[in-house]
C-alpha positions as a printed Julia matrix, in Angstrom:
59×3 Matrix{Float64}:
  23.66   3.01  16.54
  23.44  -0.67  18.42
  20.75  -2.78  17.89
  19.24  -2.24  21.02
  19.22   1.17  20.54
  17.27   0.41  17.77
  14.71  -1.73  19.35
  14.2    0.66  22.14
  13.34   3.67  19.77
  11.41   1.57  17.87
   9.56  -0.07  20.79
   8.88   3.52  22.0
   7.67   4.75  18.55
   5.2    1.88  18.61
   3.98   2.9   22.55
   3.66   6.39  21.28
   1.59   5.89  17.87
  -0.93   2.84  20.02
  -1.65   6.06  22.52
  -2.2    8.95  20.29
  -4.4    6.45  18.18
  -6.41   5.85  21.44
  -6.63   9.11  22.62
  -7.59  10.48  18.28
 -10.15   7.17  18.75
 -11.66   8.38  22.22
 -11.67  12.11  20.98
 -13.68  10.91  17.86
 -16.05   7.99  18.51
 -16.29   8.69  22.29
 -15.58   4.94  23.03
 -12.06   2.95  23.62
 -10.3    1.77  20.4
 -10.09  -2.2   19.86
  -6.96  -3.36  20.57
  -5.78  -5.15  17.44
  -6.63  -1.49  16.13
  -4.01   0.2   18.43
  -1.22  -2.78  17.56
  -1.55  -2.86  14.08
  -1.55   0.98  14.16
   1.91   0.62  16.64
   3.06  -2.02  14.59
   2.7   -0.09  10.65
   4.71   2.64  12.36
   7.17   0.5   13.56
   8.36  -0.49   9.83
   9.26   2.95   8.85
  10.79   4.01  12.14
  12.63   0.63  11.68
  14.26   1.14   7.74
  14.45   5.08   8.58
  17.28   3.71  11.82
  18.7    1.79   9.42
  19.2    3.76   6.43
  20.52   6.51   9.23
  23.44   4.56  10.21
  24.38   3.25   6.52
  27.37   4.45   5.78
């Protein structure tokens, strides 16, 4: 798997978590979730998604 292959599931994994924390946010506190909340949430699942790519396509 290319690097940008990488990147782009990564990217998307980040999109995905910063959503579903706004939606679990809105759902909860009935208000709209800071923003640095939603990046550092995308961004803390972008390490694992990140090393779990790369350990996939160790050989």
């Amino acid at each position: 798997m290319g690097f940008w292959m990488k990147l782009a599931f990564t990217v998307a994994a980040i999109i995905l978590v910063s959503v579903l924390a706004g939606y679990l946010w809105y759902t909860l506190f009935n208000a709209e979730i800071p923003a640095f909340l939603s990046g550092l949430l995308g961004g803390m699942a972008a390490i694992p998604v990140w090393e779990f790519l790369r350990k996939v396509n160790a050989p």
